[in-house]
Amino acid sequence: MSRQIPPIRPQPEPASLAIPLDLNAVGPASPRQPGSGRTIVLVGLMGAGKTTIGRLLATRLGVPFVDSDEEIERAAGCTIADLFQRYGEAEFRRGERLVIRRLLSGPPVVLATGGGAFMDGRTRASVREHAVSIWLRCPLDVLVQRVADRTHRPLLNNATPHAVLADLMRLRHPVYAEADIIVDCGDDNVEHSADHVLHALQHNQQPLRVPVRLDRASYEVLIGPDVIRRAGALLAPVLPQKRVMVITDATVSPLHLPRLLEALAETGIRAETITIPPGEGSKSISQYERVTNALLEAHVERGTTVVALGGGVVGDLSGFCAATTLRGLPFVQIPTTLLSQVDSSVGGKTGINTPFGKNLLGAFHQPIAVLADTSTLATLPVRELKAGYAEIVKSGLLGDAGLFDWCERHGAAVLAGDPAMQAEAIRLACAFKARVVVADEREERKTDGRALLNMGHTFGHALEAEMGYDGSLLHGEAVSIGLRLAFMLSARLGYCPAEDLDRVTAHLERLSMPARIGDTGRNFSAAQLVRNMQRDKKMRDGRLSFVLVRGIGRAFTCRDVPDEAVLDVLRADGCTA
């Protein structure tokens, strides 16, 4: 008689012993008060001077100094070496994370962390949210000299300090580079090093942040000078894997690609580059095929991120390639023109042109991050700045009268290259567009919604199509003309006061923006422009959709505009019959 053998059930892994921590013994007892400032977290390898520099820095800033290792020992009731021996490194890191999180929740301090603390992803996330992190970067020979007699360090017990520190550098430096600030501390005495840290703190300019929170995706637009130089630190927390494919064009590449590649390498991100010809002609099926073939030939995986470095053409093409390769790759926008920074970088619209019209092949594909580096604007001619500025004006005209007021006061400074004004203009425009996109991500509302962002575009695209997308009329220039035409049409139909049309016209002309069809230097047939409009992708049920206004900041979508009214406006602005 056979005997049934009971199945073998796997035994659970023995639970690791947890460090008994008294978190009430950690740090100041009082909670953080609003507006009290941010904690400064010093990271770096053993011997970098975190404790000595930290004490001096705390004295100069008038805040307490805290050493996280000392707080861990206080909470655990034994030394760091004992904790490693009894519980192992993994459990020590868990306890370290809890202690640091508690310290970050209290009043501002200068906090020196253990060399491995910043390697923990959850600890880095807490530091990013609640503190300013500073990496004290030191040469290997200096570190070896400083730690030669530190026998209490567990990591130094099994090999020479030189070998241990060299290995730690290779492992940790790419992660330390994610710190907000990097300060090189070599053979300088601690007073000089503290001076360097204090100077870096005082001159540190964190990027402006515009959150975009959608149902299916959330990301941030980071705006400011030299964000490309910190691209590795800014992108590393959001990349699925440390590998990217950078798509750029032959004009942008020599200007900004070396800085980007250096920044990515600093945090251990591997990057390969695909370069396309500059200009609207690259938004084509042939270039789409070439780029997607290059991506597949490089054996990209679903965690490989496509990074678009360039203007709107690069962003639109790269985003469409990312959306369709392997059914969707992660995507990062690094727009280098004012137009792309305030327009195509937010909202996830991607696409290419066809002989039948602009952007007729495309997809909604949201980026995982947008880096808008205002330093890139210094390389642009004034004409390109004006093209981008038209989109900022558009945001105010369609839904934010306060933004248009701001433009009237500061538009000249934006076009004159004032970095602070440019950053604020980008922030205001991106924040406005984010609100619109969050409410109607895929332009599905039948009226108003995201379709309002097409204000001026029906007229503008018709002009671009008639000029063959040859670069003689920039997209932003076409939008600038289209904005005034939208106000003209609204006034002719009785929706908008003539005074608002006059105000818009005066603002555009005061800044030497294109405002009239005649500013293109070409003659157009009104009937032909209307035929171009009828091929626009915004057609529904065979009828054109216009974005009209009831005044500045009060736009609405309209589908019952008589063709004759459109023709009258075009003729009034100089078109032939």
Coordinates of C-alpha atoms in Angstrom, one line a residue:
M1 CA 0.0 0.0 0.0
S2 CA 1.4 3.3 -1.0
R3 CA 1.7 6.0 1.5
Q4 CA 0.9 9.6 0.5
I5 CA 3.8 11.9 1.3
P6 CA 2.7 15.3 2.5
P7 CA 4.0 18.2 0.4
I8 CA 7.1 20.0 1.6
R9 CA 6.2 23.5 2.7
P10 CA 9.1 26.0 2.6
Q11 CA 10.0 27.3 6.0
P12 CA 9.9 31.1 6.4
E13 CA 13.2 32.9 6.6
P14 CA 14.1 33.8 10.1
A15 CA 13.3 37.4 10.8
S16 CA 16.4 39.6 11.3
L17 CA 16.8 41.1 14.7
A18 CA 15.7 44.7 14.8
I19 CA 17.8 47.3 16.5
P20 CA 16.0 48.5 19.6
L21 CA 15.9 52.2 19.0
D22 CA 14.7 54.9 21.5
L23 CA 13.8 57.6 19.0
N24 CA 12.6 59.9 21.8
A25 CA 16.3 60.2 22.6
V26 CA 17.1 61.5 19.1
G27 CA 17.6 65.2 18.4
P28 CA 15.6 68.2 19.5
A29 CA 12.1 67.4 20.9
S30 CA 10.3 70.4 19.3
P31 CA 8.8 70.0 15.8
R32 CA 9.8 72.1 12.8
Q33 CA 8.1 75.4 12.6
P34 CA 6.8 76.8 9.3
G35 CA 9.3 79.3 7.8
S36 CA 12.1 78.2 10.1
G37 CA 14.5 77.4 7.3
R38 CA 15.9 74.1 6.0
T39 CA 18.3 71.6 7.6
I40 CA 21.7 71.3 5.9
V41 CA 22.8 67.7 5.4
L42 CA 26.5 67.0 4.9
V43 CA 27.4 63.9 2.9
G44 CA 30.7 62.4 1.9
L45 CA 33.1 59.6 2.6
M46 CA 34.8 59.1 6.0
G47 CA 37.6 61.6 6.3
A48 CA 35.8 64.3 4.2
G49 CA 35.5 66.5 7.3
K50 CA 31.7 66.3 7.8
T51 CA 32.0 66.7 11.6
T52 CA 34.7 69.4 11.8
I53 CA 33.4 71.5 8.9
G54 CA 29.8 70.9 10.2
R55 CA 30.5 72.3 13.6
L56 CA 32.1 75.4 12.2
L57 CA 29.3 75.9 9.7
A58 CA 26.6 75.5 12.4
T59 CA 28.4 78.1 14.6
R60 CA 28.4 80.6 11.7
L61 CA 24.8 79.9 10.9
G62 CA 23.6 80.0 14.5
V63 CA 22.0 76.6 14.4
P64 CA 22.8 73.3 16.3
F65 CA 25.2 70.8 15.0
V66 CA 24.1 67.1 15.0
D67 CA 26.1 64.0 14.0
S68 CA 23.7 61.2 12.9
D69 CA 26.2 58.5 14.0
E70 CA 26.2 59.9 17.6
E71 CA 22.4 60.1 17.5
I72 CA 22.1 56.5 16.3
E73 CA 24.4 55.4 19.2
R74 CA 22.4 57.4 21.7
A75 CA 19.1 55.8 20.4
A76 CA 20.5 52.3 20.3
G77 CA 22.6 52.4 23.5
C78 CA 25.7 51.0 21.9
T79 CA 28.4 51.9 19.3
I80 CA 28.2 51.9 15.5
A81 CA 30.7 49.0 15.5
D82 CA 28.6 47.0 17.9
L83 CA 25.5 47.6 15.8
F84 CA 27.2 46.4 12.6
Q85 CA 28.5 43.3 14.4
R86 CA 25.2 42.4 16.1
Y87 CA 22.6 43.2 13.5
G88 CA 24.4 43.5 10.2
E89 CA 24.6 46.4 7.7
A90 CA 21.1 46.1 6.3
E91 CA 19.4 46.5 9.7
F92 CA 21.8 49.2 10.7
R93 CA 20.8 51.2 7.5
R94 CA 17.1 50.8 8.5
G95 CA 17.8 52.2 11.9
E96 CA 19.9 55.0 10.4
R97 CA 17.1 55.9 8.1
L98 CA 14.6 56.2 11.0
V99 CA 16.9 58.3 13.0
I100 CA 17.7 60.7 10.1
R101 CA 14.0 61.0 9.2
R102 CA 13.3 62.0 12.8
L103 CA 16.1 64.6 12.7
L104 CA 14.8 66.1 9.5
S105 CA 11.3 66.5 11.0
G106 CA 12.7 68.9 13.7
P107 CA 14.1 72.4 13.7
P108 CA 16.9 73.3 11.3
V109 CA 20.3 71.9 12.1
V110 CA 23.6 71.2 10.4
L111 CA 23.5 67.4 10.1
A112 CA 26.6 65.3 9.4
T113 CA 25.7 61.8 8.2
G114 CA 27.6 58.6 8.0
G115 CA 29.3 57.8 4.7
G116 CA 26.7 55.2 3.7
A117 CA 23.5 57.0 4.8
F118 CA 23.0 58.9 1.5
M119 CA 23.3 55.6 -0.4
D120 CA 19.8 54.6 0.9
G121 CA 17.2 55.7 -1.7
R122 CA 14.5 56.4 0.9
T123 CA 17.0 58.5 3.0
R124 CA 17.9 60.5 -0.1
A125 CA 14.2 61.1 -0.8
S126 CA 13.7 62.4 2.7
V127 CA 16.7 64.7 2.5
R128 CA 15.5 66.0 -0.9
E129 CA 12.1 66.8 0.6
H130 CA 13.2 68.4 3.9
A131 CA 16.8 69.6 3.6
V132 CA 19.6 71.0 1.4
S133 CA 22.3 68.4 0.8
I134 CA 26.0 69.2 0.4
W135 CA 28.6 66.7 -0.8
L136 CA 32.0 67.4 0.6
R137 CA 34.2 65.9 -2.2
C138 CA 37.8 65.0 -1.3
P139 CA 40.7 63.5 -3.2
L140 CA 41.6 59.9 -2.4
D141 CA 45.1 60.7 -1.0
V142 CA 43.6 63.2 1.4
L143 CA 41.0 60.8 2.7
V144 CA 43.6 58.0 3.2
Q145 CA 45.8 60.3 5.2
R146 CA 42.9 61.4 7.4
V147 CA 41.5 57.9 8.2
A148 CA 44.8 56.1 8.7
D149 CA 44.3 55.8 12.5
R150 CA 40.5 55.2 12.6
T151 CA 40.4 51.6 13.8
H152 CA 36.8 52.0 15.1
R153 CA 35.4 52.1 11.5
P154 CA 33.9 48.7 10.6
L155 CA 34.5 49.1 6.9
L156 CA 38.3 49.6 7.5
N157 CA 38.8 46.4 9.4
N158 CA 39.2 44.0 6.4
A159 CA 41.5 45.8 4.0
T160 CA 43.9 48.8 3.7
P161 CA 42.3 52.3 3.9
H162 CA 43.5 53.0 0.3
A163 CA 41.8 49.9 -1.1
V164 CA 38.6 50.4 0.9
L165 CA 38.2 54.1 0.0
A166 CA 39.0 53.6 -3.7
D167 CA 36.2 51.0 -3.8
L168 CA 33.8 53.3 -1.9
M169 CA 34.6 56.2 -4.3
R170 CA 33.7 54.1 -7.3
L171 CA 30.5 53.0 -5.7
R172 CA 29.3 56.1 -3.8
H173 CA 30.5 59.1 -5.8
P174 CA 27.8 58.7 -8.5
V175 CA 25.2 58.7 -5.8
Y176 CA 26.8 61.5 -3.8
A177 CA 26.6 63.6 -7.0
E178 CA 22.8 63.7 -6.5
A179 CA 23.4 66.2 -3.7
D180 CA 22.0 69.7 -4.1
I181 CA 25.5 71.3 -3.8
I182 CA 29.0 69.9 -4.4
V183 CA 32.0 71.5 -2.6
D184 CA 35.5 70.3 -3.2
C185 CA 37.5 70.1 0.1
G186 CA 41.1 69.2 -0.4
D187 CA 44.1 70.2 1.7
D188 CA 42.5 73.4 2.8
N189 CA 42.2 73.9 6.6
V190 CA 38.7 73.4 8.0
E191 CA 38.1 77.2 8.3
H192 CA 38.7 77.6 4.6
S193 CA 36.5 74.6 3.8
A194 CA 33.7 76.0 5.9
D195 CA 34.1 79.3 4.0
H196 CA 33.7 77.4 0.7
V197 CA 30.6 75.6 2.0
L198 CA 29.0 78.8 3.3
H199 CA 29.8 80.6 0.0
A200 CA 28.2 77.8 -1.9
L201 CA 25.1 77.9 0.3
Q202 CA 24.7 81.7 -0.1
H203 CA 25.0 81.5 -3.9
N204 CA 23.1 78.3 -4.4
Q205 CA 20.0 78.8 -6.6
Q206 CA 17.6 75.9 -6.6
P207 CA 15.5 75.6 -9.7
L208 CA 11.9 76.9 -9.7
R209 CA 9.5 73.9 -9.7
V210 CA 6.1 73.6 -11.4
P211 CA 4.4 70.3 -10.5
V212 CA 2.2 68.6 -13.1
R213 CA -0.1 66.1 -11.3
L214 CA -2.2 64.0 -13.7
D215 CA -4.3 60.9 -13.0
R216 CA -1.9 58.6 -14.9
A217 CA 1.4 60.5 -14.5
S218 CA 3.0 63.2 -12.4
Y219 CA 6.2 65.1 -13.0
E220 CA 7.9 68.4 -12.4
V221 CA 9.1 71.2 -14.6
L222 CA 12.4 72.4 -13.2
I223 CA 13.3 76.0 -14.3
G224 CA 16.5 77.9 -13.8
P225 CA 20.1 78.7 -14.9
D226 CA 22.5 75.8 -15.5
V227 CA 20.0 73.0 -14.8
I228 CA 21.6 71.1 -17.6
R229 CA 24.9 71.1 -15.6
R230 CA 23.0 69.4 -12.8
A231 CA 20.9 67.1 -15.1
G232 CA 22.4 63.9 -13.6
A233 CA 21.5 64.9 -10.0
L234 CA 18.0 66.1 -11.1
L235 CA 17.2 63.1 -13.2
A236 CA 18.7 60.2 -11.3
P237 CA 15.9 60.0 -8.8
V238 CA 13.2 59.6 -11.5
L239 CA 15.0 57.4 -14.1
P240 CA 13.8 53.7 -14.2
Q241 CA 17.4 52.7 -15.0
K242 CA 20.7 54.6 -15.4
R243 CA 20.7 54.5 -19.2
V244 CA 19.4 57.2 -21.6
M245 CA 19.2 57.8 -25.3
V246 CA 19.7 61.5 -26.0
I247 CA 18.1 62.9 -29.2
T248 CA 19.3 66.3 -30.3
D249 CA 20.0 68.2 -33.5
A250 CA 23.1 69.3 -35.2
T251 CA 22.7 72.9 -34.1
V252 CA 22.0 72.2 -30.4
S253 CA 24.6 69.5 -30.1
P254 CA 27.8 71.6 -30.0
L255 CA 26.1 74.2 -27.7
H256 CA 24.7 72.0 -25.0
L257 CA 25.3 68.3 -25.4
P258 CA 28.8 68.2 -23.8
R259 CA 27.5 69.8 -20.6
L260 CA 24.6 67.3 -20.5
L261 CA 26.8 64.2 -21.1
E262 CA 29.2 65.3 -18.4
A263 CA 26.3 65.9 -15.9
L264 CA 24.8 62.5 -16.7
A265 CA 28.2 60.7 -16.3
E266 CA 28.7 62.4 -12.9
T267 CA 25.8 60.4 -11.5
G268 CA 26.7 57.2 -13.4
I269 CA 24.0 57.5 -16.1
R270 CA 25.1 55.9 -19.4
A271 CA 24.2 58.0 -22.4
E272 CA 24.1 57.4 -26.2
T273 CA 23.3 60.1 -28.7
I274 CA 21.2 60.3 -31.9
T275 CA 21.6 63.5 -33.9
I276 CA 19.0 64.7 -36.4
P277 CA 19.1 67.6 -38.9
P278 CA 17.8 70.9 -37.5
G279 CA 14.5 72.4 -38.7
E280 CA 10.9 71.6 -39.2
G281 CA 11.8 69.1 -41.9
S282 CA 12.9 66.6 -39.3
K283 CA 9.3 66.2 -38.0
S284 CA 8.8 63.7 -40.8
I285 CA 8.0 60.0 -41.3
S286 CA 11.5 59.4 -42.7
Q287 CA 13.3 60.9 -39.6
Y288 CA 10.8 59.0 -37.3
E289 CA 11.8 55.8 -39.0
R290 CA 15.5 56.6 -38.7
V291 CA 15.3 57.5 -35.0
T292 CA 13.2 54.5 -34.0
N293 CA 15.5 52.2 -35.9
A294 CA 18.5 53.7 -34.1
L295 CA 16.8 53.1 -30.8
L296 CA 16.0 49.5 -31.6
E297 CA 19.5 48.9 -32.9
A298 CA 20.9 50.2 -29.6
H299 CA 18.8 47.4 -27.8
V300 CA 16.9 49.8 -25.7
E301 CA 14.8 48.3 -22.9
R302 CA 11.5 49.5 -21.5
G303 CA 13.4 51.2 -18.7
T304 CA 15.7 53.1 -21.1
T305 CA 14.7 56.8 -21.1
V306 CA 14.6 59.0 -24.2
V307 CA 16.0 62.5 -23.5
A308 CA 15.0 65.2 -25.9
L309 CA 17.6 68.0 -26.0
G310 CA 16.6 70.8 -28.3
G311 CA 13.6 72.9 -29.4
G312 CA 10.1 72.0 -30.3
V313 CA 11.0 69.9 -33.3
V314 CA 13.4 67.7 -31.3
G315 CA 10.8 67.4 -28.5
D316 CA 7.9 66.5 -30.7
L317 CA 9.8 63.9 -32.7
S318 CA 11.6 62.4 -29.7
G319 CA 8.4 62.2 -27.7
F320 CA 6.6 60.4 -30.5
C321 CA 9.5 58.0 -30.9
A322 CA 9.4 57.3 -27.2
A323 CA 5.6 56.8 -27.2
T324 CA 5.7 54.2 -29.9
T325 CA 9.0 52.3 -29.4
L326 CA 8.4 49.1 -27.4
R327 CA 4.9 50.5 -26.8
G328 CA 6.3 53.3 -24.7
L329 CA 9.6 54.4 -23.3
P330 CA 10.2 56.9 -20.5
F331 CA 10.7 60.4 -21.8
V332 CA 12.5 63.5 -20.5
Q333 CA 12.3 67.0 -22.1
I334 CA 15.2 69.3 -22.0
P335 CA 13.9 72.2 -24.1
T336 CA 16.5 74.7 -25.3
T337 CA 14.2 77.4 -26.8
L338 CA 11.8 79.7 -25.0
L339 CA 9.0 78.4 -27.3
S340 CA 9.6 74.8 -26.3
Q341 CA 10.1 75.6 -22.7
V342 CA 6.7 77.2 -22.3
D343 CA 4.7 75.2 -24.9
S344 CA 5.6 71.7 -26.1
S345 CA 7.5 70.7 -22.9
V346 CA 4.3 70.6 -20.8
G347 CA 1.3 68.4 -21.6
G348 CA 2.6 65.4 -23.4
K349 CA 1.6 66.2 -27.0
T350 CA 4.0 64.6 -29.4
G351 CA 3.9 64.2 -33.2
I352 CA 5.2 64.6 -36.7
N353 CA 4.0 66.4 -39.8
T354 CA 2.6 64.8 -43.0
P355 CA 2.0 66.3 -46.5
F356 CA -1.7 66.7 -45.3
G357 CA -0.8 69.0 -42.4
K358 CA 1.1 69.6 -39.2
N359 CA 1.2 67.1 -36.3
L360 CA -1.3 64.8 -37.9
L361 CA 0.6 61.7 -36.6
G362 CA 1.2 61.8 -32.9
A363 CA 0.4 60.6 -29.4
F364 CA -0.2 61.8 -25.9
H365 CA 2.9 60.8 -24.0
Q366 CA 3.8 62.6 -20.7
P367 CA 7.4 63.1 -19.8
I368 CA 8.8 61.9 -16.5
A369 CA 10.6 65.3 -16.0
V370 CA 11.2 68.6 -17.8
L371 CA 14.4 70.6 -17.3
A372 CA 14.0 74.2 -18.6
D373 CA 17.5 75.7 -18.5
T374 CA 17.3 79.5 -18.9
S375 CA 21.0 79.6 -19.7
T376 CA 20.3 78.1 -23.1
L377 CA 18.2 81.2 -24.0
A378 CA 21.4 83.3 -24.1
T379 CA 22.4 81.4 -27.3
L380 CA 19.1 82.4 -29.1
P381 CA 18.6 85.3 -31.5
V382 CA 16.0 87.8 -30.5
R383 CA 13.7 86.5 -33.2
E384 CA 13.6 83.1 -31.5
L385 CA 12.8 84.7 -28.1
K386 CA 9.9 86.6 -29.6
A387 CA 8.6 83.4 -31.1
G388 CA 8.6 81.8 -27.6
Y389 CA 7.2 84.9 -25.9
A390 CA 4.1 84.7 -28.1
E391 CA 3.1 81.5 -26.3
I392 CA 3.5 83.3 -22.9
V393 CA 1.3 86.1 -24.1
K394 CA -1.2 83.5 -25.4
S395 CA -1.5 82.0 -21.9
G396 CA -2.5 85.4 -20.4
L397 CA -4.9 86.2 -23.2
L398 CA -6.8 83.0 -23.1
G399 CA -7.2 82.4 -19.4
D400 CA -5.1 84.6 -17.0
A401 CA -5.6 88.3 -17.3
G402 CA -3.1 88.8 -14.5
L403 CA -0.4 87.0 -16.6
F404 CA -1.1 89.4 -19.5
D405 CA -0.8 92.3 -17.0
W406 CA 2.6 90.9 -16.0
C407 CA 3.6 90.6 -19.7
E408 CA 2.8 94.3 -20.2
R409 CA 5.0 95.2 -17.3
H410 CA 7.9 92.8 -17.9
G411 CA 7.8 91.6 -21.5
A412 CA 10.5 93.9 -22.6
A413 CA 12.8 92.5 -19.9
V414 CA 12.1 89.0 -20.9
L415 CA 13.1 89.7 -24.5
A416 CA 16.1 91.7 -23.4
G417 CA 17.5 88.6 -21.7
D418 CA 16.9 89.3 -18.0
P419 CA 17.4 85.8 -16.5
A420 CA 15.2 86.3 -13.5
M421 CA 12.3 87.6 -15.6
Q422 CA 12.7 84.8 -18.1
A423 CA 12.6 82.2 -15.4
E424 CA 9.5 83.8 -13.9
A425 CA 7.8 84.1 -17.3
I426 CA 8.5 80.4 -17.9
R427 CA 7.2 79.5 -14.5
L428 CA 4.0 81.5 -14.9
A429 CA 3.3 80.1 -18.4
C430 CA 4.0 76.5 -17.4
A431 CA 1.9 76.7 -14.2
F432 CA -1.0 78.0 -16.3
K433 CA -0.6 75.3 -18.9
A434 CA -0.3 72.7 -16.2
R435 CA -3.7 73.7 -14.7
V436 CA -5.3 73.4 -18.1
V437 CA -3.7 70.1 -18.9
V438 CA -4.6 68.6 -15.5
A439 CA -8.3 69.5 -16.1
D440 CA -8.3 68.0 -19.7
E441 CA -5.2 65.9 -20.3
R442 CA -6.2 64.4 -23.7
E443 CA -8.3 67.3 -25.0
E444 CA -11.5 65.2 -24.7
R445 CA -13.8 68.0 -23.5
K446 CA -16.1 69.1 -26.4
T447 CA -15.9 72.7 -25.4
D448 CA -13.2 74.8 -23.8
G449 CA -10.7 72.6 -21.8
R450 CA -7.3 71.9 -23.3
A451 CA -8.5 73.0 -26.7
L452 CA -8.3 76.6 -25.5
L453 CA -4.5 76.2 -25.7
N454 CA -5.0 76.3 -29.5
M455 CA -5.8 80.0 -29.4
G456 CA -4.3 81.6 -32.5
H457 CA -3.2 78.2 -33.8
T458 CA -6.0 77.7 -36.4
F459 CA -4.9 81.0 -38.1
G460 CA -1.2 80.3 -37.4
H461 CA -1.1 76.8 -38.8
A462 CA -2.8 78.0 -42.0
L463 CA -0.1 80.5 -42.5
E464 CA 2.6 78.0 -41.8
A465 CA 1.2 75.5 -44.2
E466 CA 0.9 78.1 -47.0
M467 CA 4.6 79.0 -46.4
G468 CA 5.6 75.3 -46.6
Y469 CA 7.0 75.0 -43.1
D470 CA 10.3 76.2 -44.5
G471 CA 11.5 78.2 -41.5
S472 CA 10.7 81.5 -43.1
L473 CA 7.8 81.8 -40.6
L474 CA 8.5 80.4 -37.1
H475 CA 5.7 78.7 -35.3
G476 CA 5.7 81.3 -32.5
E477 CA 5.6 84.1 -35.1
A478 CA 2.5 82.4 -36.7
V479 CA 0.9 82.2 -33.3
S480 CA 1.6 85.8 -32.6
I481 CA -0.2 86.9 -35.7
G482 CA -2.9 84.3 -35.0
L483 CA -3.6 85.8 -31.6
R484 CA -4.4 89.2 -33.0
L485 CA -6.6 87.6 -35.7
A486 CA -8.5 85.7 -33.0
F487 CA -9.2 89.0 -31.2
M488 CA -10.2 90.6 -34.6
L489 CA -12.6 87.8 -35.3
S490 CA -14.0 87.9 -31.8
A491 CA -14.6 91.7 -32.0
R492 CA -16.2 91.4 -35.5
L493 CA -18.6 88.8 -34.1
G494 CA -19.5 91.0 -31.2
Y495 CA -17.9 88.9 -28.5
C496 CA -14.9 91.1 -27.5
P497 CA -14.6 94.8 -26.9
A498 CA -12.6 96.6 -29.6
E499 CA -10.5 98.2 -26.8
D500 CA -9.1 94.7 -25.9
L501 CA -8.1 94.2 -29.5
D502 CA -6.4 97.5 -29.4
R503 CA -4.6 96.6 -26.2
V504 CA -3.3 93.3 -27.6
T505 CA -2.2 95.0 -30.9
A506 CA -0.4 97.7 -28.9
H507 CA 1.5 95.2 -26.8
L508 CA 2.6 93.1 -29.7
E509 CA 3.7 96.2 -31.7
R510 CA 5.5 97.8 -28.7
L511 CA 7.7 94.7 -28.5
S512 CA 8.2 94.5 -32.3
M513 CA 6.3 91.2 -32.4
P514 CA 4.7 89.9 -35.6
A515 CA 1.1 91.2 -35.3
R516 CA -0.3 91.3 -38.9
I517 CA -0.3 89.0 -41.9
G518 CA 1.7 91.6 -43.7
D519 CA 4.6 91.1 -41.2
T520 CA 5.4 87.9 -43.0
G521 CA 6.4 89.8 -46.1
R522 CA 4.1 87.6 -48.2
N523 CA 0.8 88.0 -49.9
F524 CA -1.9 85.4 -49.2
S525 CA -5.3 84.4 -50.6
A526 CA -8.0 84.5 -47.9
A527 CA -9.8 81.6 -49.6
Q528 CA -6.6 79.5 -49.7
L529 CA -5.9 80.1 -46.0
V530 CA -9.4 78.9 -45.1
R531 CA -8.8 75.8 -47.2
N532 CA -5.7 75.2 -45.2
M533 CA -7.7 75.5 -42.0
Q534 CA -10.2 72.9 -43.2
R535 CA -7.3 70.4 -43.2
D536 CA -6.5 71.1 -39.6
K537 CA -6.7 68.2 -37.1
K538 CA -9.1 70.3 -34.9
M539 CA -11.9 69.8 -37.5
R540 CA -15.0 68.1 -36.0
D541 CA -18.0 67.0 -38.1
G542 CA -16.4 68.9 -41.0
R543 CA -16.5 72.2 -39.0
L544 CA -13.6 74.4 -37.9
S545 CA -13.1 75.1 -34.2
F546 CA -11.9 78.5 -33.3
V547 CA -10.8 79.8 -29.9
L548 CA -12.4 83.2 -29.5
V549 CA -12.5 85.6 -26.5
R550 CA -15.0 87.6 -24.6
G551 CA -12.2 89.8 -23.4
I552 CA -8.6 89.4 -22.2
G553 CA -8.3 86.2 -20.1
R554 CA -11.8 85.0 -21.2
A555 CA -11.4 82.5 -24.1
F556 CA -13.9 79.9 -25.3
T557 CA -14.2 77.4 -28.1
C558 CA -16.7 78.2 -30.9
R559 CA -17.9 75.9 -33.8
D560 CA -20.5 78.1 -35.4
V561 CA -18.3 80.8 -37.0
P562 CA -19.5 81.7 -40.4
D563 CA -16.9 81.2 -43.1
E564 CA -17.6 84.7 -44.5
A565 CA -16.7 86.2 -41.1
V566 CA -13.3 84.5 -41.3
L567 CA -12.8 85.6 -44.8
D568 CA -13.7 89.2 -43.9
V569 CA -11.1 89.2 -41.1
L570 CA -8.4 87.8 -43.4
R571 CA -9.2 90.4 -46.0
A572 CA -9.2 93.2 -43.5
D573 CA -5.7 92.1 -42.4
G574 CA -4.4 92.4 -46.0
C575 CA -5.3 89.1 -47.7
T576 CA -6.6 89.1 -51.3
A577 CA -9.9 87.4 -52.1

